N, CA, C and O of each residue as an XYZ file, in Angstrom:
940
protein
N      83.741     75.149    181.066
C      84.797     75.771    180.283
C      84.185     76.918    179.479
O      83.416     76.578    178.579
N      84.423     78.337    179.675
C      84.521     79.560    178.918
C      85.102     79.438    177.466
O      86.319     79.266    177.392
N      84.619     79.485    176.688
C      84.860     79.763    175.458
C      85.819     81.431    175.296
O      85.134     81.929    176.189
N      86.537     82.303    175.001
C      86.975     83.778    175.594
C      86.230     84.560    174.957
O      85.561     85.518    175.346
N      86.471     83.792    173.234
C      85.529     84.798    171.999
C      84.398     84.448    171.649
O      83.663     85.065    170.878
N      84.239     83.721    172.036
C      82.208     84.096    172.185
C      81.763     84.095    173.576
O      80.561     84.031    173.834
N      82.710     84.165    174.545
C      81.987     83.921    175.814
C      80.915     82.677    176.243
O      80.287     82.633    177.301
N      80.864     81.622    175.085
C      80.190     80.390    175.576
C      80.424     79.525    176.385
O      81.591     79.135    176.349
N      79.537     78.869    177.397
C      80.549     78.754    178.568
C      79.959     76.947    177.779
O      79.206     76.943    176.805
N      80.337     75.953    178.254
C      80.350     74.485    177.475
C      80.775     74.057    178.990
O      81.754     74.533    179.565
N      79.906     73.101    179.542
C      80.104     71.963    180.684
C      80.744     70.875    180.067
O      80.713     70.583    178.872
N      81.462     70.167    181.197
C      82.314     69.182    180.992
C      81.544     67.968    181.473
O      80.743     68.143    182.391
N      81.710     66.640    180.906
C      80.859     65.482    180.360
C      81.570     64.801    181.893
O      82.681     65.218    182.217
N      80.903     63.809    182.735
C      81.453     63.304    183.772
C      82.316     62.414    183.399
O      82.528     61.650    184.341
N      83.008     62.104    182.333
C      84.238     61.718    182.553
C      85.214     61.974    181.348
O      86.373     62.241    181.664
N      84.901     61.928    179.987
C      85.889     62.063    179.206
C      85.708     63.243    177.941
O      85.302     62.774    176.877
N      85.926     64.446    177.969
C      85.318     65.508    177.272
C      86.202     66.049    176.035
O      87.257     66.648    176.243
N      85.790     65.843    174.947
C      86.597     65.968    173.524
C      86.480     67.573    173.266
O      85.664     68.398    173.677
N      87.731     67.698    172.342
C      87.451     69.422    172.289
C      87.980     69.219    170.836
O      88.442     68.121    170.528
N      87.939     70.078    170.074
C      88.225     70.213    168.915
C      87.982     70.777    167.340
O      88.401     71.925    167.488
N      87.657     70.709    166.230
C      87.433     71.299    165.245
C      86.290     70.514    164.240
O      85.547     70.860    163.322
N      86.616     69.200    164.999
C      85.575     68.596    164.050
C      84.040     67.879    164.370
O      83.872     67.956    165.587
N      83.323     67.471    163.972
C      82.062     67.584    163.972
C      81.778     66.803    165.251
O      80.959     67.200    166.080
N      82.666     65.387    165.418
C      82.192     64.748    166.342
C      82.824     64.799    167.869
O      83.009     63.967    168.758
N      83.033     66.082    167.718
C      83.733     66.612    169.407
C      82.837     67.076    170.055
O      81.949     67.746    169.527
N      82.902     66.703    171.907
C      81.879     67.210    172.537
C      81.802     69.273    172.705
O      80.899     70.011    173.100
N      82.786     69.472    172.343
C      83.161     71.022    172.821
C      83.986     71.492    171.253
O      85.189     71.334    171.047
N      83.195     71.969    170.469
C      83.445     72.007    168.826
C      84.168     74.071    168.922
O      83.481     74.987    169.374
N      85.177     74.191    168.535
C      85.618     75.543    168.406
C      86.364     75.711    166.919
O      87.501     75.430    166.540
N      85.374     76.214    166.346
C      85.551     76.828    164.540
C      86.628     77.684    164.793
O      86.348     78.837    165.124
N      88.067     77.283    164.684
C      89.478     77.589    164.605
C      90.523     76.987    164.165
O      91.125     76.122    164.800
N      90.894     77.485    162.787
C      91.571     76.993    161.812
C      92.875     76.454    162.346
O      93.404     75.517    161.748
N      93.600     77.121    163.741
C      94.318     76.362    164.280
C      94.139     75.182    165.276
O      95.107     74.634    165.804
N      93.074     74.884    165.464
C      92.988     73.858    165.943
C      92.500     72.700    165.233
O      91.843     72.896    164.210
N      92.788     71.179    165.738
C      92.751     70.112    165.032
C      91.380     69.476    165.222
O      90.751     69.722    166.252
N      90.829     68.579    164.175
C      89.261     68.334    164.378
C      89.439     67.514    165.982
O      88.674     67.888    166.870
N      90.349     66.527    166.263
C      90.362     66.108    167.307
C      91.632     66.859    168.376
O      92.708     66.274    168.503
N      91.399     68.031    169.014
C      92.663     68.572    169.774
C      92.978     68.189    170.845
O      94.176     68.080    171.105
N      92.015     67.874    171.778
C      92.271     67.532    173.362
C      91.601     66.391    173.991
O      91.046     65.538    173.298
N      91.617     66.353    174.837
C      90.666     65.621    176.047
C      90.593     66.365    177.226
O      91.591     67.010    177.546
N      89.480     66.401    178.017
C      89.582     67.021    179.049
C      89.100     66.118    180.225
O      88.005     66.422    180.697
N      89.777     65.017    180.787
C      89.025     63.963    181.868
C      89.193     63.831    183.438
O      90.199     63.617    184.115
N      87.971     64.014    183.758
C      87.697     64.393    184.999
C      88.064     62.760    185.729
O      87.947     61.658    185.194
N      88.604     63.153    187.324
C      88.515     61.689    187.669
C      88.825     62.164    189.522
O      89.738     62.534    190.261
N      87.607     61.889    189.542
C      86.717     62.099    191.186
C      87.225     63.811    190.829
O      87.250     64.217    189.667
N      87.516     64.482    191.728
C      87.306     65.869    191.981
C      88.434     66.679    190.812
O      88.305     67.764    190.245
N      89.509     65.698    190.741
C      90.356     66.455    189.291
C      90.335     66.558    188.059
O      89.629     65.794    187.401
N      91.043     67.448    187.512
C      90.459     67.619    185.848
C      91.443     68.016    185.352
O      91.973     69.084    185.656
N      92.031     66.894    184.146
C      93.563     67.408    183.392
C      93.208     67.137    182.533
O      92.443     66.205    182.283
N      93.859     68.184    181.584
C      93.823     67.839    179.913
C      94.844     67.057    179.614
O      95.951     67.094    180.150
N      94.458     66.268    178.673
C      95.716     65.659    177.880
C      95.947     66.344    175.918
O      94.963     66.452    175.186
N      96.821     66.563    175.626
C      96.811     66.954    174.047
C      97.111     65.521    173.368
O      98.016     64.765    173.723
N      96.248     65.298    172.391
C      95.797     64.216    171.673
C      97.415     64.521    170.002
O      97.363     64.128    168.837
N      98.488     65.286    170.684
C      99.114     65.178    169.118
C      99.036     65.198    167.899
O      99.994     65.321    167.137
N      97.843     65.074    167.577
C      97.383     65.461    166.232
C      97.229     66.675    165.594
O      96.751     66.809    164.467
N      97.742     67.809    166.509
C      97.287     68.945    165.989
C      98.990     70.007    165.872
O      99.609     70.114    166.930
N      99.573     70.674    164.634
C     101.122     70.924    164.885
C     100.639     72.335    165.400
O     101.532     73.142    165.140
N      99.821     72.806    165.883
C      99.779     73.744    167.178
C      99.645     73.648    168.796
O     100.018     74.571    169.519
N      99.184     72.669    169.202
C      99.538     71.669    170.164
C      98.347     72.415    171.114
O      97.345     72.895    170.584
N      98.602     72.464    172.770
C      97.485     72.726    173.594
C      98.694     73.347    175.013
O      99.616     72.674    175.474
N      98.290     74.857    175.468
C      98.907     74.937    176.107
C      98.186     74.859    177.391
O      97.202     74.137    177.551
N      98.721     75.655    178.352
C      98.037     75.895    180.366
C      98.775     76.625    180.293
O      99.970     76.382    180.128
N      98.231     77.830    180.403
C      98.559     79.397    181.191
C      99.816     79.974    180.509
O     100.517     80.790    181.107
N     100.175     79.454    178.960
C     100.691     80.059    178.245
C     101.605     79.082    177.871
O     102.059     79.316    176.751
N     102.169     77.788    178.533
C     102.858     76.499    178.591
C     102.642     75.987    177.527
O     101.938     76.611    176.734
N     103.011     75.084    177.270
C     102.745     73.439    176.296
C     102.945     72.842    177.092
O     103.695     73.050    178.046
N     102.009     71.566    176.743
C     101.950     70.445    178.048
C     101.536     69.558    177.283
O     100.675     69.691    176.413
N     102.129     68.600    177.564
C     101.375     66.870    177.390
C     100.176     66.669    177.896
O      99.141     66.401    177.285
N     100.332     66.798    178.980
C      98.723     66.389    179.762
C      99.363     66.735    180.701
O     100.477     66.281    180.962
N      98.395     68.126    181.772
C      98.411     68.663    182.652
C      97.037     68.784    183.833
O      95.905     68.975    183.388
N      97.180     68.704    184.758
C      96.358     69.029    185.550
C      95.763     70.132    185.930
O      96.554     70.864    186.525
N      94.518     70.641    185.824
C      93.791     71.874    185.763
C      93.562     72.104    187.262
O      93.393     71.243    188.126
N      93.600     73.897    187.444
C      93.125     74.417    188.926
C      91.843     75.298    188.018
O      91.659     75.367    186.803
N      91.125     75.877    189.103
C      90.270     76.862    188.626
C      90.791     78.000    187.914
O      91.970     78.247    188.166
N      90.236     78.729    187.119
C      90.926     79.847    186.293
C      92.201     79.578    185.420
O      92.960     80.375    184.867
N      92.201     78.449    185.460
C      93.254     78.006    184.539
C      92.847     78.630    183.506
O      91.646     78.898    183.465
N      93.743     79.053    182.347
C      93.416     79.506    180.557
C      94.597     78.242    179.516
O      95.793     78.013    179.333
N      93.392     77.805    179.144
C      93.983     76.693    178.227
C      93.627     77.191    176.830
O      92.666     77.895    176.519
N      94.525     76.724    176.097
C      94.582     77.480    174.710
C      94.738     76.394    174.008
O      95.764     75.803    174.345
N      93.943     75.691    172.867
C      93.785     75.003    171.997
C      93.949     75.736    170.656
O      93.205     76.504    170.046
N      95.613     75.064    170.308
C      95.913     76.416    169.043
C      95.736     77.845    169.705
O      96.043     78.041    170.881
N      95.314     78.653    169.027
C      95.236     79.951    169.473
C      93.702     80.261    169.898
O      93.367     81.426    170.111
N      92.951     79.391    169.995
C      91.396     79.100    171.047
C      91.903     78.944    172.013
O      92.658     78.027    172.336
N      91.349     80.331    172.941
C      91.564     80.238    174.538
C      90.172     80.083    175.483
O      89.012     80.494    175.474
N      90.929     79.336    176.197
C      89.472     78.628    176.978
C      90.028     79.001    178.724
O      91.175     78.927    179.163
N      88.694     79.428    179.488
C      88.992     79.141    180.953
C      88.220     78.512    181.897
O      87.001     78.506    182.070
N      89.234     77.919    182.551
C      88.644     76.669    183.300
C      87.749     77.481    184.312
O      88.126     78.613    184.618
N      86.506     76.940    184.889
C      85.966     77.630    186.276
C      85.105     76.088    186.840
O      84.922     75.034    186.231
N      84.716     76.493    188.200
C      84.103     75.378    188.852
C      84.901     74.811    189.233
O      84.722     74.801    190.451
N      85.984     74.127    188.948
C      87.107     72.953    189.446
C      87.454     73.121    190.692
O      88.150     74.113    190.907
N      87.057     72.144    191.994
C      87.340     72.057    193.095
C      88.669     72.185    193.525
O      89.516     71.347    193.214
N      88.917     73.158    194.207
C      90.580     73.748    194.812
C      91.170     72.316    195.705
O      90.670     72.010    196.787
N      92.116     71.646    195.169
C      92.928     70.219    195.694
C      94.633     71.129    195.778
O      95.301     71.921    195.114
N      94.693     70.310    197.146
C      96.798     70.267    196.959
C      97.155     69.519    195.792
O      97.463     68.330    195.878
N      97.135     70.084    194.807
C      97.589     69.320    193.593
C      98.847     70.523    192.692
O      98.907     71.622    192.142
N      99.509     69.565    192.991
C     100.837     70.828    192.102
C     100.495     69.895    190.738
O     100.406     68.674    190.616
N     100.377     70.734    189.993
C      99.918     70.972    188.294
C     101.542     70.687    187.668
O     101.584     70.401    186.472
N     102.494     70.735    188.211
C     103.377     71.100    187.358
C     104.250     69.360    187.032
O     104.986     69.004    186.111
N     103.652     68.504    188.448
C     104.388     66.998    188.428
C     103.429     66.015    188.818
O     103.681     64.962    189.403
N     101.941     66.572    188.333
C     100.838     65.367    187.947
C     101.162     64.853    187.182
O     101.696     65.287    186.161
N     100.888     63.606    187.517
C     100.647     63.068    185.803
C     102.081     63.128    185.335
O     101.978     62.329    184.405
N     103.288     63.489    185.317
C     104.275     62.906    185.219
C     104.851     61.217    184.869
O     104.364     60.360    185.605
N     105.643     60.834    184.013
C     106.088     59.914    184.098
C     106.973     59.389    185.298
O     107.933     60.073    185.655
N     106.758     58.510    185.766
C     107.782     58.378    187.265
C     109.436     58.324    186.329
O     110.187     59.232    186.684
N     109.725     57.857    185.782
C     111.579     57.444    185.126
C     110.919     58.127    183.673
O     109.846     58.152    183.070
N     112.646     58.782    183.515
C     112.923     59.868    182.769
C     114.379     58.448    181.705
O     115.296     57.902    182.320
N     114.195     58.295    180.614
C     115.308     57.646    179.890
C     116.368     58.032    180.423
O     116.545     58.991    181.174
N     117.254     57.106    179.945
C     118.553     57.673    179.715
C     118.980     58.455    178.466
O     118.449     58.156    177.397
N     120.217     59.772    178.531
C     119.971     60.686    177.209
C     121.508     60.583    177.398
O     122.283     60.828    178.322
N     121.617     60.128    176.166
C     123.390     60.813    175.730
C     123.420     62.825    175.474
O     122.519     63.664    175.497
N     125.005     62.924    175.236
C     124.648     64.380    175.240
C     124.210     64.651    173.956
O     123.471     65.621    173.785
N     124.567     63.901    172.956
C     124.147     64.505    171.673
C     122.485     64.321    171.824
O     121.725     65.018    171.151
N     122.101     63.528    172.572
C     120.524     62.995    172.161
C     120.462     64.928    173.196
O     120.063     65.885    172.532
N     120.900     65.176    174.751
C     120.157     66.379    175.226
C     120.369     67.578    174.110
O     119.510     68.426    173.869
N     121.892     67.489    173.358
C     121.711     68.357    172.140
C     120.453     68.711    171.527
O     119.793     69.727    171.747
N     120.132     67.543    170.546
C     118.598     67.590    170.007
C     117.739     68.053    170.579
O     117.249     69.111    170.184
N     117.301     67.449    171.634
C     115.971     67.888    172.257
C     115.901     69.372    172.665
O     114.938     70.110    172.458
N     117.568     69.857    173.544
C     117.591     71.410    173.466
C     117.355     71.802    172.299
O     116.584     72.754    172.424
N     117.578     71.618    171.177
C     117.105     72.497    169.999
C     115.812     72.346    169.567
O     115.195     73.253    169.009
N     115.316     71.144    169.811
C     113.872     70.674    169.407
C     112.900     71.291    170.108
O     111.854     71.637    169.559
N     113.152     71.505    171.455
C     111.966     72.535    172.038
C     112.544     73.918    172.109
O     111.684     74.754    172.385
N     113.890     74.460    171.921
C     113.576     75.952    171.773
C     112.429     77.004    171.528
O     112.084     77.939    172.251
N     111.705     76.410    169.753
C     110.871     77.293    169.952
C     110.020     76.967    170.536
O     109.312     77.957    170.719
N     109.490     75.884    171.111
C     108.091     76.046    172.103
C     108.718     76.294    173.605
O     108.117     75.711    174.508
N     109.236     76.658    173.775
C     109.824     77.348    175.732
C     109.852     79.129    175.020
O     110.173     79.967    175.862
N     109.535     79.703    173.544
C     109.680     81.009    173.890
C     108.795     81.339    174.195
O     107.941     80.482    174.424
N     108.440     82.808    174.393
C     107.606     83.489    174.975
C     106.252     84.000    173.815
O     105.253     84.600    174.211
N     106.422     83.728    172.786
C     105.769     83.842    171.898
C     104.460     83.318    172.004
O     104.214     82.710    173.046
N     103.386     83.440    170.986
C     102.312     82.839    170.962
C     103.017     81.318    170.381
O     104.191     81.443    170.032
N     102.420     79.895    170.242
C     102.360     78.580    169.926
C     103.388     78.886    169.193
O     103.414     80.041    168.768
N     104.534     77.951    168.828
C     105.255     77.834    168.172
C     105.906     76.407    167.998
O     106.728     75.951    168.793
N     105.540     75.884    167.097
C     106.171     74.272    166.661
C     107.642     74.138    166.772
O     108.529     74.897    166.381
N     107.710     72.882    167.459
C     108.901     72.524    167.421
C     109.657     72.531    166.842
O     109.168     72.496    165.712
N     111.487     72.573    166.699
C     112.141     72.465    164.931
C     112.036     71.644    164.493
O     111.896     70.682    165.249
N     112.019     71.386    163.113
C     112.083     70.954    162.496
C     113.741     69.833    162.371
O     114.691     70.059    163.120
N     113.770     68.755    161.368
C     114.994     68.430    161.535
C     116.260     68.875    161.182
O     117.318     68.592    161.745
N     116.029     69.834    159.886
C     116.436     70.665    159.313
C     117.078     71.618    159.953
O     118.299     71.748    159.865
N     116.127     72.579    160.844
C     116.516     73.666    161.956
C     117.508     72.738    162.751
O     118.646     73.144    162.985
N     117.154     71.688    163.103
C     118.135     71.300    164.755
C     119.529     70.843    163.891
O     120.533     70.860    164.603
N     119.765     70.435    162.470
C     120.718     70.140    162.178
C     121.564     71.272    161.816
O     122.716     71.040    161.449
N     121.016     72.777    161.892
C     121.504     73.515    161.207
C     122.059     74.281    162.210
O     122.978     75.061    161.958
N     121.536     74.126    163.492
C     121.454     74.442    165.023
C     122.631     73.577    165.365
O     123.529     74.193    165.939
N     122.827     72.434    165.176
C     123.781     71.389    165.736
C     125.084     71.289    164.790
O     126.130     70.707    165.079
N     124.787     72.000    163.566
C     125.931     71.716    162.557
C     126.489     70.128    162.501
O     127.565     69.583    162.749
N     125.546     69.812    162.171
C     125.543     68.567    161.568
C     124.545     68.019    160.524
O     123.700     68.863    160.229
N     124.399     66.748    159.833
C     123.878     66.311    158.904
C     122.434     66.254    159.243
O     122.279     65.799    160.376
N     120.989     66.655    158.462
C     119.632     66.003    159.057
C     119.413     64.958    158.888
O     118.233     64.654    159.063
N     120.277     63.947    158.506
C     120.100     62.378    158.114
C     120.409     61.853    159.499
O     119.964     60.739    159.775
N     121.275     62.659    160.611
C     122.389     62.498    161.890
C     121.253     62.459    162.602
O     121.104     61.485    163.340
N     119.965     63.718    162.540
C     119.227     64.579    163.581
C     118.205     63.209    163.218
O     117.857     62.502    164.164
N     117.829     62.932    162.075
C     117.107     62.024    162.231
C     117.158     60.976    163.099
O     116.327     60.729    163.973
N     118.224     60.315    162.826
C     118.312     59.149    163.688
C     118.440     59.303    164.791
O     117.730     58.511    165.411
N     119.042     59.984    165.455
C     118.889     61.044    166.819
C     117.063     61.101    167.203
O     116.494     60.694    168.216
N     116.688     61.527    166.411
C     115.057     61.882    166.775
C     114.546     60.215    167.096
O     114.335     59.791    168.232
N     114.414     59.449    165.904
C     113.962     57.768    166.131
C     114.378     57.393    167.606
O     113.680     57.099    168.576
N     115.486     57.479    167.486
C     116.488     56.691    169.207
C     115.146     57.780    170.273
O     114.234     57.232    170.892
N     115.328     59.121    170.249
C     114.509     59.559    171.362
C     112.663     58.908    171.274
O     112.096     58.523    172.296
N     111.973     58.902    169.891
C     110.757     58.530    170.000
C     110.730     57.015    170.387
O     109.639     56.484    170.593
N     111.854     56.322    170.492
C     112.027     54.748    171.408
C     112.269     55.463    172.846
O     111.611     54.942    173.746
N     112.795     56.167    173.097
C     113.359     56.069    174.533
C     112.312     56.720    175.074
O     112.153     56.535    176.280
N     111.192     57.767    174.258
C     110.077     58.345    175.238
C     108.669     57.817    174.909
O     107.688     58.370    175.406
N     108.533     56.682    174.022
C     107.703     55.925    173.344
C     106.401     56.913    173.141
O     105.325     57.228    173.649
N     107.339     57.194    171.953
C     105.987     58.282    170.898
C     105.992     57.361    170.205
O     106.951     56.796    169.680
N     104.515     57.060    170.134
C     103.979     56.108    168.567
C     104.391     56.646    167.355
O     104.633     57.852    167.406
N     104.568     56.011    166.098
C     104.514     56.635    165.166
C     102.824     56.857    164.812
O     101.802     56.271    165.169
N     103.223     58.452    163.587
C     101.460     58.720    163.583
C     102.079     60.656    163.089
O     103.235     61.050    162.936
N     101.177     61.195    163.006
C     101.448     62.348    162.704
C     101.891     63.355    163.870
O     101.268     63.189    164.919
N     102.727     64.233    163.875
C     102.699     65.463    164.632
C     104.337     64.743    165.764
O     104.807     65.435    166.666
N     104.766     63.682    165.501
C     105.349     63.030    166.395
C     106.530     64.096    166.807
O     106.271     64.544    167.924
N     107.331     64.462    166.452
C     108.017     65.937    167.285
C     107.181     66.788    167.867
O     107.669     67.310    168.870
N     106.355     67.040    167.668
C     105.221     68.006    168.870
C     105.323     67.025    170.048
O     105.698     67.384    171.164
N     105.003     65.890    169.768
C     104.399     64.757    170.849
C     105.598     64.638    172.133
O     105.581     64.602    173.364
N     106.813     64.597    170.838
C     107.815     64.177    171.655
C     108.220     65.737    172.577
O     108.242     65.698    173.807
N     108.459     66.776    171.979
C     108.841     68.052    172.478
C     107.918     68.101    174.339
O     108.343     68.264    175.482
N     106.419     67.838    173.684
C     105.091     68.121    174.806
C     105.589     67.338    176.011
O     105.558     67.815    177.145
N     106.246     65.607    175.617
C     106.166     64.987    176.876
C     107.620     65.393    177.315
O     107.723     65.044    178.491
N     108.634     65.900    176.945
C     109.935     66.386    177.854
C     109.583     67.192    178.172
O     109.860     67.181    179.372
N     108.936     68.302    177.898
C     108.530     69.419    178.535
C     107.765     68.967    179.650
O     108.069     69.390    180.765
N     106.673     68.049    179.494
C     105.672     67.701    180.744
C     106.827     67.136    181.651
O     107.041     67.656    182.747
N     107.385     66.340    181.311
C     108.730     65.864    182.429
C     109.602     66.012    183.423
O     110.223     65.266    184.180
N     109.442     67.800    183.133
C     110.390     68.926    183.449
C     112.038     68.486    183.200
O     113.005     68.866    183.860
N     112.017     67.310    181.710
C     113.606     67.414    182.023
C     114.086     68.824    180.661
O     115.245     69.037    180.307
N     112.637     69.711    180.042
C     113.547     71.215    179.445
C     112.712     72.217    180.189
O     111.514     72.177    180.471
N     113.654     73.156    180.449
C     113.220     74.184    181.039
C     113.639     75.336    180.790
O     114.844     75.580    180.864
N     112.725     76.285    180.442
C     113.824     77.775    179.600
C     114.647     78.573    181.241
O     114.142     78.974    182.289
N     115.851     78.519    180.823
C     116.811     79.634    181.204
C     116.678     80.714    181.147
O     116.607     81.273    180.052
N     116.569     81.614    182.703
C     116.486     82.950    182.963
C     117.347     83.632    181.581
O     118.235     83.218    180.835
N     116.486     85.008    181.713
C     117.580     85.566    180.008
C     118.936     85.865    181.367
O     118.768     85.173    182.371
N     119.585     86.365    181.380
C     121.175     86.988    181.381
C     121.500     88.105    180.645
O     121.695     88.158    179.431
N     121.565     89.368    181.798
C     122.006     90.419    180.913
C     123.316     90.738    181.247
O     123.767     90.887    182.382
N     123.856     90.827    180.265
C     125.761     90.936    179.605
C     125.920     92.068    179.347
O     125.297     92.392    178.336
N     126.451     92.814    179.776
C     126.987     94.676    179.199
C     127.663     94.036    178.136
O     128.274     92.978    177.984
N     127.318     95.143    177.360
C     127.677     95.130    175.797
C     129.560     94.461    175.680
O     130.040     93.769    174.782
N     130.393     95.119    177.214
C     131.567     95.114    176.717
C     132.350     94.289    176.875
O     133.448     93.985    176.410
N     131.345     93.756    177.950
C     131.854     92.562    178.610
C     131.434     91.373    177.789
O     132.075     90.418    178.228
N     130.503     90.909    176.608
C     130.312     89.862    176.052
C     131.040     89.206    175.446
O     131.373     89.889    174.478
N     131.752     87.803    175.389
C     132.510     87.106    174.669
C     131.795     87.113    173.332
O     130.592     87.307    173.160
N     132.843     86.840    172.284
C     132.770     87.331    170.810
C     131.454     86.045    170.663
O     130.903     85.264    171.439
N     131.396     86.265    169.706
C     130.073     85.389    168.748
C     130.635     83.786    168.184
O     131.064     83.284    167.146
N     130.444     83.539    169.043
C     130.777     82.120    167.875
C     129.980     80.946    167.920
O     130.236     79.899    168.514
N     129.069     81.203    167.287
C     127.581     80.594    166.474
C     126.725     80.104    167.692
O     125.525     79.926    167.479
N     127.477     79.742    169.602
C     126.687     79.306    170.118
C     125.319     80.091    170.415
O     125.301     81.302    170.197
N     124.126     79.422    170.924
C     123.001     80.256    171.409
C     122.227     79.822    172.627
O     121.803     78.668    172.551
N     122.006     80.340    173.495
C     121.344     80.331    174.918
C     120.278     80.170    174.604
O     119.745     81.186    174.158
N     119.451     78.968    174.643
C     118.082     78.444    174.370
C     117.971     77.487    176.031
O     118.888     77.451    176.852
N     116.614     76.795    176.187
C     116.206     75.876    177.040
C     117.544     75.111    177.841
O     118.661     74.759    177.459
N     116.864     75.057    179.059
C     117.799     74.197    179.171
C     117.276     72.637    179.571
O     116.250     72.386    180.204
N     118.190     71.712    179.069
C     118.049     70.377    179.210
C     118.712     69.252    180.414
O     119.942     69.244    180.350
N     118.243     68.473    181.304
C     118.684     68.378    182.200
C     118.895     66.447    181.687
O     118.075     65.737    181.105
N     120.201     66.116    182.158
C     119.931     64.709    181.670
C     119.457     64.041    183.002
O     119.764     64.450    184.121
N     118.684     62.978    182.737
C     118.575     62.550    184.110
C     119.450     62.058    184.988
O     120.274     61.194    184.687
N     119.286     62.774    186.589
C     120.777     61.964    187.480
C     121.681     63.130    187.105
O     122.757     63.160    187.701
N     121.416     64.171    186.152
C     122.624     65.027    186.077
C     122.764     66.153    187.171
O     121.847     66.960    187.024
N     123.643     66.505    188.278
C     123.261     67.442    188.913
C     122.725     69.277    188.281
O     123.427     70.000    187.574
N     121.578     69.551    188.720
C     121.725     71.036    188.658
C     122.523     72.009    188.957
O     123.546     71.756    189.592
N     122.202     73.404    188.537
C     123.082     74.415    189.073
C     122.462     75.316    189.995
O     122.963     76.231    190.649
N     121.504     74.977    189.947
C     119.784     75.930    191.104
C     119.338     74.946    191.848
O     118.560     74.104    191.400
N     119.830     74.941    193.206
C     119.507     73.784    193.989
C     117.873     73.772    194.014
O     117.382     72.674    194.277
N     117.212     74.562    193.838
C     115.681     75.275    193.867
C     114.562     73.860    193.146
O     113.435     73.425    193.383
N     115.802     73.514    192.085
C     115.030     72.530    190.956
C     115.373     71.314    190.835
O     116.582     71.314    190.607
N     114.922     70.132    190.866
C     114.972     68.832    191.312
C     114.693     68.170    189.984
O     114.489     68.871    188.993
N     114.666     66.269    189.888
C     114.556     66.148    188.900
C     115.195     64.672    189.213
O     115.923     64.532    190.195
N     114.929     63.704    188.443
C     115.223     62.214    188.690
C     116.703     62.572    188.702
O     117.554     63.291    188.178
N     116.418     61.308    189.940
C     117.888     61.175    190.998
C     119.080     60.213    190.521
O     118.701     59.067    190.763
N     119.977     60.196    190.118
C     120.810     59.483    190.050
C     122.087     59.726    190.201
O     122.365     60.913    190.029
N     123.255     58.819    190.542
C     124.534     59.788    191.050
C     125.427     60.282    189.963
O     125.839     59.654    188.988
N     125.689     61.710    190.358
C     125.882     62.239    189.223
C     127.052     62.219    188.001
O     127.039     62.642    186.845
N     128.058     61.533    188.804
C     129.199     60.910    188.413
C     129.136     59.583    187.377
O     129.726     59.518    186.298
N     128.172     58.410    188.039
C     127.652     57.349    187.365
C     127.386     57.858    185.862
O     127.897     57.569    184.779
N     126.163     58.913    186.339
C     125.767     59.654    184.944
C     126.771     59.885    183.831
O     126.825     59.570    182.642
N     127.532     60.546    184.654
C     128.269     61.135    183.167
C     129.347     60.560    182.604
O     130.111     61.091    181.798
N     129.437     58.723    183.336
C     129.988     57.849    182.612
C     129.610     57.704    181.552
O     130.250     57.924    180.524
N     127.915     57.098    181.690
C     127.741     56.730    180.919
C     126.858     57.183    179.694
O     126.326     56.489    178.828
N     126.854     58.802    179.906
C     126.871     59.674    178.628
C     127.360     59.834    177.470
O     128.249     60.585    177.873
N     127.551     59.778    176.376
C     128.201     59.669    175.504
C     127.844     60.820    174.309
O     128.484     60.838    173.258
């Protein structure tokens, strides 16, 4: 692993390789955005995926992403906080990076729960450098409703995607729907000025897929269930 700004290049340990800010990490990077403990990097026979350890509210991306724990190709650029690192050496495998390591079953989500979570990862699907998830505050203010509502909303999802409690737990939770592929940012859409319907408070952020819900881009797939069943029992 390349260090970018000092150009230090740091080998990876044969099986479980710590990255982070603090003293007792194998791969130590003096960066105020990153957390003393930020990552893991564990090799297992010829593959090599990071996992983000949650502890850190700047999180760990791949090639500009946020990810839970992703699977590395060569030249990958992983960014710990705003420490960018690139992968080299890693043996070229048919390995699609994007549904390693995946959870096989995706919960069940009411719509208010896909509400939340669309607002909860907005800002990490922009295009921006790292950007933390909302807050409860933001998604209630986003949802026009109470943050006492968004709360309990949030608890029900950290049961249904079993985030421990512990610090950073909306990063945690945002990282593993995103790793899931059930949010995914929406192409922008360009609207002539004259043709746009008036303003009324909605906003085109991520989109959220419930599971079993059909798509609108046959292109993109996603746990199967019939889609009708589904939206019985949505609520």
């Amino acid at each position: 692993m390349r260090i970018e700004d000092s150009g230090l290049v740091m080998p990876l340990r044969p099986d479980v390789t710590t990255v982070g800010r603090g003293r007792g990490v194998d791969i130590r990077l003096d960066d105020p955005s990153v957390s003393r403990l930020h990552a893991e990097i564990v090799r297992r026979g010829p593959y090599v995926y990071v996992v983000d350890m949650g502890l850190s509210r700047n999180g760990t991306r791949v090639n500009g992403r946020p990810i839970a724990r992703r699977v590395l190709e060569d030249g990958d650029v992983v960014s710990f906080g705003t420490a960018r690192c690139r992968m080299g050496g890693i043996p070229r495998e048919e390995v699609d990076p994007d549904v390693e390591l995946r959870r096989a079953v995706a919960p069940e989500l009411t719509r208010r729960e896909v509400d939340v979570l669309t607002s909860l990862c907005r800002p990490a699907l922009s295009d921006e450098a790292f950007v933390a998830p909302a807050t409860a505050r933001e998604i209630a203010g986003d949802l026009v409703v109470t943050e006492a509502a968004v709360k309990q909303h949030l608890l029900r999802l950290y049961q249904k995607f079993r985030i421990p409690e512990g610090a950073n737990r909306r990063t945690r939770l945002a990282n593993e729907v995103i790793a899931m592929g059930l949010v995914r940012p929406l192409p922008p859409v360009h609207v002539p000025q004259q043709n746009r319907p008036p303003i009324d408070g909605a906003r085109r952020g991520p989109e959220v897929r419930r599971p079993g819900a059909p798509h609108p881009a046959s292109h993109v797939t996603g746990p199967g269930r019939h889609p009708t069943a589904a939206g019985r029992r949505a609520s």
